Amino acid sequence: MEVEVAIRLLYMLGEALPASQGAHFSGDGAKASALQDMMRMLVTCGVSEYQHTSVTLEFFETVVRYDKFFIVEPQHIPNVLMAFLDHRGLRHSSPKVRSRVAYLFSRYVKTLHKHMNAFIEDILSQLQDLLDLSP
């Protein structure tokens, strides 16, 4: 529960930090740096491996809310993409999680499409069996 609350507080921090058009990672250096540090911690600490559905959903909601972070630090894109595409996201055991993650994945890719070229083959190979329709 504490993990879920911590991620939710990070998500809600965006309400307290005014930013035009979601530009939380530019402008005031101190605010941007602090939020950038927290996002870096979120995507590197392994919290995406937690099995609880609430933690999983909070992780993906927060990653997509602060998707501009990945423009500043694109080295984290591959790990987050894998979280979206494996058992933590689109292959999660909960239909509720899979459904929400599918929507969030589309938003994530839409924002970062210029950074996705290097990963297109991997993404498509991971999604291929999910896209097969049986007659």
Backbone as a ProteinNet text record, in pm:
[ID]
protein_1_A
[PRIMARY]
MEVEVAIRLLYMLGEALPASQGAHFSGDGAKASALQDMMRMLVTCGVSEYQHTSVTLEFFETVVRYDKFFIVEPQHIPNVLMAFLDHRGLRHSSPKVRSRVAYLFSRYVKTLHKHMNAFIEDILSQLQDLLDLSP
[TERTIARY]
82.2	0	86.4	198.2	284.7	343.2	372.5	426.7	321.9	199.5	91.4	72.8	75.6	58.3	173.9	294.5	411	401.1	361.6	348	233.7	125.1	11.1	50.2	128.9	174.2	261.2	345.3	425.5	333.8	232.5	135.8	67.7	24.9	-47.5	42.3	170.5	264.1	249.3	209.3	187	80.4	-13.4	-116.5	-58.1	41.6	100.7	207.3	266	370.2	310.4	286.5	228.5	324.8	271.2	351.3	258.6	301.8	217.7	238.5	128.6	129.6	213.6	213.6	284.7	435.7	486.4	631.7	691.6	678.8	730.1	882.2	944.6	1088	1168.7	1108.6	1179.9	1134.4	1203.8	1166.3	1244.3	1172.4	1235.3	1323.2	1453	1550.3	1533.8	1506.9	1495.5	1374.8	1260.4	1139.6	1157.2	1209.4	1228.5	1326.3	1432.7	1534	1478.5	1401.7	1344.5	1247.1	1161	1064.9	1135.9	1238.3	1316.5	1383.9	1437.3	1499	1396.8	1276.6	1172.7	1127.5	1114.5	1076.3	1185.9	1309	1421	1416.5	1388.8	1379	1262.7	1149.9	1033	1062.8	1127.3	1147.3	1267.8	1352.7	1470.5	1465.3	1371.9	1373.3	1310.2	1246.3	1186.6	1044.1	982.3	846.1	746.7	782.4	692.3	676.3	763.6	755.9	655.4	604.5	506.8	385.7	331.6	221.9	84.1	73.8	-57.5	-109.4	-234.9	-290.2	-291.6	-315.3	-317.9	-181.4	-76.9	59	91.2	54.2	79.2	9.9	-117.1	-190.6	-133.4	-98.8	-39.7	92.5	172.1	299.7	276.7	189.4	167.3	99	5.6	-59.4	43.7	135.4	236.4	336.8	378.8	472.5	413	284.9	222.2	194.7	161.2	138.9	265.1	378.6	505.7	584.8	515.6	582.1	689.9	681.6	784	919.5	919.4	1043.8	1132.2	1069.6	1144.6	1204	1159.1	1222.7	1354.8	1355.9	1476.6	1573.2	1520.5	1603.7	1557.5	1585	1536.1	1598.9	1705.1	1768	1675.2	1568.4	1474.9	1360.2	1349.7	1239.6	1238.1	1350	1343.6	1287.4	1327.2	1277.4	1127.9	1081.9	938.8	859.6	913.4	847.2	830.6	934.9	925.9	819	807.9	703.7	565	547.6	419.8	390	491.2	470.3	474.5	522.8	533.8	425.3	451.1	353	309.5	383.1	347.1	239.9	225.7	134.5	33.3	58.7	-37.8	-59.8	27	11.1	-21.3	-64.8	-100.8	-218.1	-226.3	-333.4	-470.7	-475.4	-602.2	-649.9	-770.9	-824.6	-835.5	-865.2	-875.8	-741.7	-634.9	-501.4	-465	-486.7	-453.5	-525.6	-652	-731.7	-678.4	-654.9	-606.3	-465.9	-381.4	-244.6	-244.4	-336.4	-344.2	-370.7	-462.7	-491.3	-370.2	-310.4	-194.8	-76.7	-59.7	47.6	29.2	-93.9	-119	-84.9	-115	-79.4	71.3	137.2	282.8	352.5	311.5	371.9	340.5	221	182.7	273.2	301.9	387.8	532	579.7	721.9	750.2	660.3	674.9	807.7	863.2	991.5	1107.2	1087.8	1191.7	1170.6	1065.9	1029.4	1091.3	1150.8	1202	1294.9	1380.3	1475.9	1408	1284.5	1217.3	1100.7	1074.6	955.3	952.7	1063.7	1065.6	1038.3	1100.7	1079.4	934.2	878.1	738.9	646.6	665	578.1	593.4	714.5	732.7	667.5	671	606.2	453.8	403.3	258.4	197.9	279.9	230.9	128.4	159	64.3	-61.6	-53.4	-172.8	-265.2	-209	-286.6	-345.2	-304	-357.6	-503.5	-586.9	-728.5	-759.8	-819.9	-857.7	-995.3	-1014.6	-1147.3	-1250.1
-119.5	0	125.4	122.7	240.1	272.8	169.8	191.2	259.8	211.3	270.9	418.3	448.9	587.1	674.5	623.6	701.5	735.1	637.7	663.1	761.1	746.1	837.6	980.5	997.1	1131.3	1192.6	1111.9	1160.7	1202.4	1123.8	1157.6	1291	1308	1428.3	1551.3	1531	1642.9	1733.5	1677	1754.9	1861.3	1839.6	1939.6	2059.7	2034.9	2142	2220.7	2159.1	2225.8	2277	2406.9	2459	2442.8	2394.7	2377.6	2392.2	2468.2	2484.4	2366.3	2304.6	2193.5	2075.5	2050.6	1935.8	1946.7	2068.5	2088.5	2095.1	1987.3	1982.2	1972.3	1939.4	1912.3	2021.6	2138.1	2255.4	2374.3	2482.5	2599.5	2605	2620.6	2632.6	2510.8	2534.3	2425.8	2339.8	2401.6	2325.2	2231.5	2283.8	2200.8	2089.6	2127.5	2029	1920.7	1960.8	1865.1	1768.2	1820.2	1734.4	1633.2	1680.2	1590.1	1489.6	1535.1	1446.1	1337.3	1373.7	1275	1171.4	1217.9	1125.6	1032.2	1084.9	999.5	898.2	942.2	850.6	736.8	771.4	669.6	573.9	627.7	544.4	440.7	482.7	390.4	298.7	324.8	239.7	153.5	178.3	109.3	-29.5	-67	-199.8	-208.1	-96.1	-96.6	-150	-146.1	-199	-350.3	-415.8	-561	-601.3	-503.9	-536.4	-601.3	-702.7	-779.8	-720.1	-628.7	-574.3	-485.6	-506	-432.2	-281.2	-237.2	-93.1	-29.5	-97.8	-46.7	-43.1	-148.4	-154.6	-39.9	-18.7	89.2	226.1	248.7	377.8	400.9	296.1	308.8	357.4	289.2	325.2	461	491.9	623.6	734.8	714.6	816	828.4	716.6	718.1	796.4	776.8	845.6	991.7	1020.1	1160.8	1242.7	1185.9	1256.8	1202.5	1174.3	1118.2	1210	1338.9	1432.7	1409	1342.3	1304.6	1222.8	1139	1049.4	1121.8	1242.2	1325.4	1377.7	1410.4	1459.9	1345.7	1229.9	1113.9	991	989.8	880.5	744.6	739.6	611	520	576.2	495.9	439	481.2	434.8	282.7	215.6	69.7	-7	29.7	-42.2	-20.7	100.3	127.2	59	57.8	-14.4	-161.8	-221.8	-363.2	-383.9	-290	-300.9	-296.2	-209	-202.8	-334	-395.2	-507.1	-645.4	-656.4	-789.3	-813.5	-906	-947.4	-835.2	-726.2	-613.3	-526.2	-535.4	-446.6	-520	-525	-582	-731.7	-798.9	-942.3	-970.6	-869.4	-883.4	-980	-1046.4	-1144.7	-1079.2	-952.8	-883.5	-814.8	-846.6	-779.1	-627.6	-585.5	-441.9	-372.8	-433.8	-376.2	-377	-488.7	-497.2	-390.4	-370.8	-272.9	-131.2	-95.6	40	60	-39.6	-29.4	-14.9	-79.8	-64.9	80.6	143.4	285	371.9	347.7	427.7	408.2	287.3	260.6	345	356	437.1	583.8	634.3	773.4	791.1	694.6	699.4	702.5	614	606.9	732.7	784.7	905.9	1022.8	1038.4	1148	1127.3	1004	975.9	913.5	930.4	862.3	892.1	1008.4	1041.5	961.2	911.5	834	683.2	643.3	502.3	429.5	500.1	436	318.6	332.4	225.9	102	116.2	7.2	-53.5	-5.1	-48.3	-199.2	-257.8	-403.4	-480.7	-438.7	-507	-494.5	-375.2	-353.8	-443.7	-444.1	-525.4	-674.5	-719.6	-862.2	-899.4	-808.3	-834.4	-832.5	-750.2	-736.4	-836.8	-901.3	-984.8	-1088.6	-1164.8	-1268.4	-1209.5	-1086.7	-1022.4	-972.7	-953.1	-901.1	-1010.5	-1135.5	-1246.9	-1270.2	-1277.6	-1305	-1444.3	-1524.7	-1660.8	-1658.4	-1737.7	-1740.2	-1813.3
0	0	0	71.6	78	-59.1	-137.4	-271.7	-358.4	-351.6	-429.9	-393.6	-265.5	-219.4	-266.9	-259.9	-304	-453	-533.4	-677.6	-702.4	-628.5	-644.7	-608.4	-504	-466.6	-575.7	-636.9	-749.2	-863.8	-890.4	-994.8	-963.4	-838.7	-797.4	-788.6	-778.4	-772.3	-894.1	-1004.6	-1126.1	-1109.9	-1018.6	-990.9	-917.5	-834.4	-753.5	-829	-929.9	-1007.8	-1138.1	-1145.1	-1269.2	-1386.2	-1495.1	-1616.4	-1735.9	-1832.6	-1950.3	-2044.2	-2084.8	-2178.9	-2130.3	-1999.9	-1945.3	-1947.1	-1958.9	-1966.2	-1826	-1751.2	-1614.5	-1609.3	-1720.4	-1719.5	-1787.9	-1800	-1849.4	-1766.1	-1776.3	-1697.9	-1568.6	-1457.1	-1325.4	-1298.2	-1291.9	-1279.3	-1156.1	-1041	-916.9	-920.9	-964.6	-973.1	-1076.3	-1190.9	-1297.9	-1255.1	-1188.8	-1145.6	-1041.1	-945.9	-841.6	-901.9	-989.5	-1052.7	-1142.8	-1210.4	-1296.7	-1213.7	-1098.1	-1008.5	-962.1	-927.8	-881.6	-993.5	-1113.9	-1226.9	-1258.6	-1251.3	-1275	-1173.5	-1049.4	-944.5	-972.9	-1015	-1043.8	-1151.5	-1258.6	-1370.7	-1353.7	-1254.7	-1235.4	-1110.1	-1019.4	-889.8	-892.5	-1001.6	-1009.1	-958.7	-928.1	-876.1	-979.5	-1105.8	-1209.1	-1197.5	-1123.2	-1103.3	-995.1	-916.7	-813.1	-877.8	-813.4	-871.2	-844.3	-748.9	-714.5	-827	-864.5	-978.2	-955.8	-832.4	-805.3	-827.6	-784.7	-804.4	-953.6	-1023.9	-1168	-1240.2	-1209.1	-1275.1	-1240.9	-1115.8	-1076.8	-1148.9	-1162.2	-1232.7	-1375.5	-1449.1	-1589.3	-1603.6	-1516	-1520.5	-1501	-1407.8	-1378.6	-1492.5	-1546.9	-1659.9	-1776.8	-1803.1	-1915.7	-1882.5	-1758.5	-1721.5	-1745.7	-1710.4	-1725	-1843.8	-1952.6	-2070.5	-2127.8	-2102.3	-2151.8	-2083.6	-1970.1	-1902.8	-1996.5	-2077.8	-2165.3	-2285.9	-2311.6	-2413.9	-2360	-2230.6	-2164.2	-2135.1	-2097	-2062.9	-2142.8	-2272.5	-2357.6	-2328.8	-2252	-2220.3	-2139.9	-2081.2	-2002.1	-2086	-2210.1	-2295.1	-2310.7	-2339.5	-2359.3	-2239.8	-2118.9	-2001.1	-1980.3	-2004.9	-1989	-2100.4	-2220.5	-2330	-2295.3	-2240	-2202.2	-2095.4	-2001.7	-1899.6	-1963.7	-2061.2	-2132.3	-2204.7	-2263.4	-2355	-2290.4	-2167.5	-2107.5	-2003.2	-1911	-1810.3	-1716.9	-1714.9	-1629.6	-1692.6	-1824.4	-1895.1	-1980.4	-2110.1	-2204.6	-2186.7	-2113.5	-2088	-1940.7	-1870	-1728.7	-1715.3	-1602.5	-1581.8	-1565.4	-1526.8	-1506	-1634.8	-1679.4	-1798.6	-1779.7	-1657.1	-1627.3	-1651.5	-1604.8	-1623.5	-1771.4	-1838.7	-1981.7	-2062.3	-2032.5	-2105.5	-2084.5	-1960.4	-1930.6	-1986.6	-1974.7	-2025.2	-2177.2	-2245.9	-2391.8	-2428.9	-2357.7	-2382.5	-2348.3	-2232.7	-2190.7	-2285	-2335	-2430.7	-2557.1	-2602.7	-2722.9	-2698.1	-2580.3	-2547.4	-2536.6	-2475.6	-2458.4	-2594.3	-2682.9	-2816.4	-2896.9	-2881.5	-2955.1	-2918.3	-2790.7	-2746	-2788.2	-2779.8	-2802.2	-2938.3	-3034	-3163.4	-3231.9	-3211.5	-3275.2	-3215.7	-3094.7	-3027	-3042.5	-3112.3	-3122	-3241.1	-3334.8	-3456.5	-3427.8	-3329.4	-3297.6	-3238.7	-3194.3	-3123.6	-3201.1	-3321	-3395	-3416.3	-3460	-3483.2	-3355.5	-3245.6	-3117.5	-3072.3	-3086.1	-3045.9	-3127.4	-3257.8	-3343.6	-3316.9	-3291.1	-3261.8	-3128.8	-3031.3	-2902.5	-2914.6	-3005.3	-3020.4	-3118.3	-3197.7	-3307.1	-3262.2	-3158.4	-3116	-3052.8	-3003.3	-2948.5	-3059.6	-3178	-3290.4	-3378.9	-3358.2	-3436.5	-3399.6	-3501.1	-3480	-3531	-3446.3	-3485.4	-3550.2	-3657.2	-3722.7	-3638.7
[MASK]
+++++++++++++++++++++++++++++++++++++++++++++++++++++++++++++++++++++++++++++++++++++++++++++++++++++++++++++++++++++++++++++++++++++++

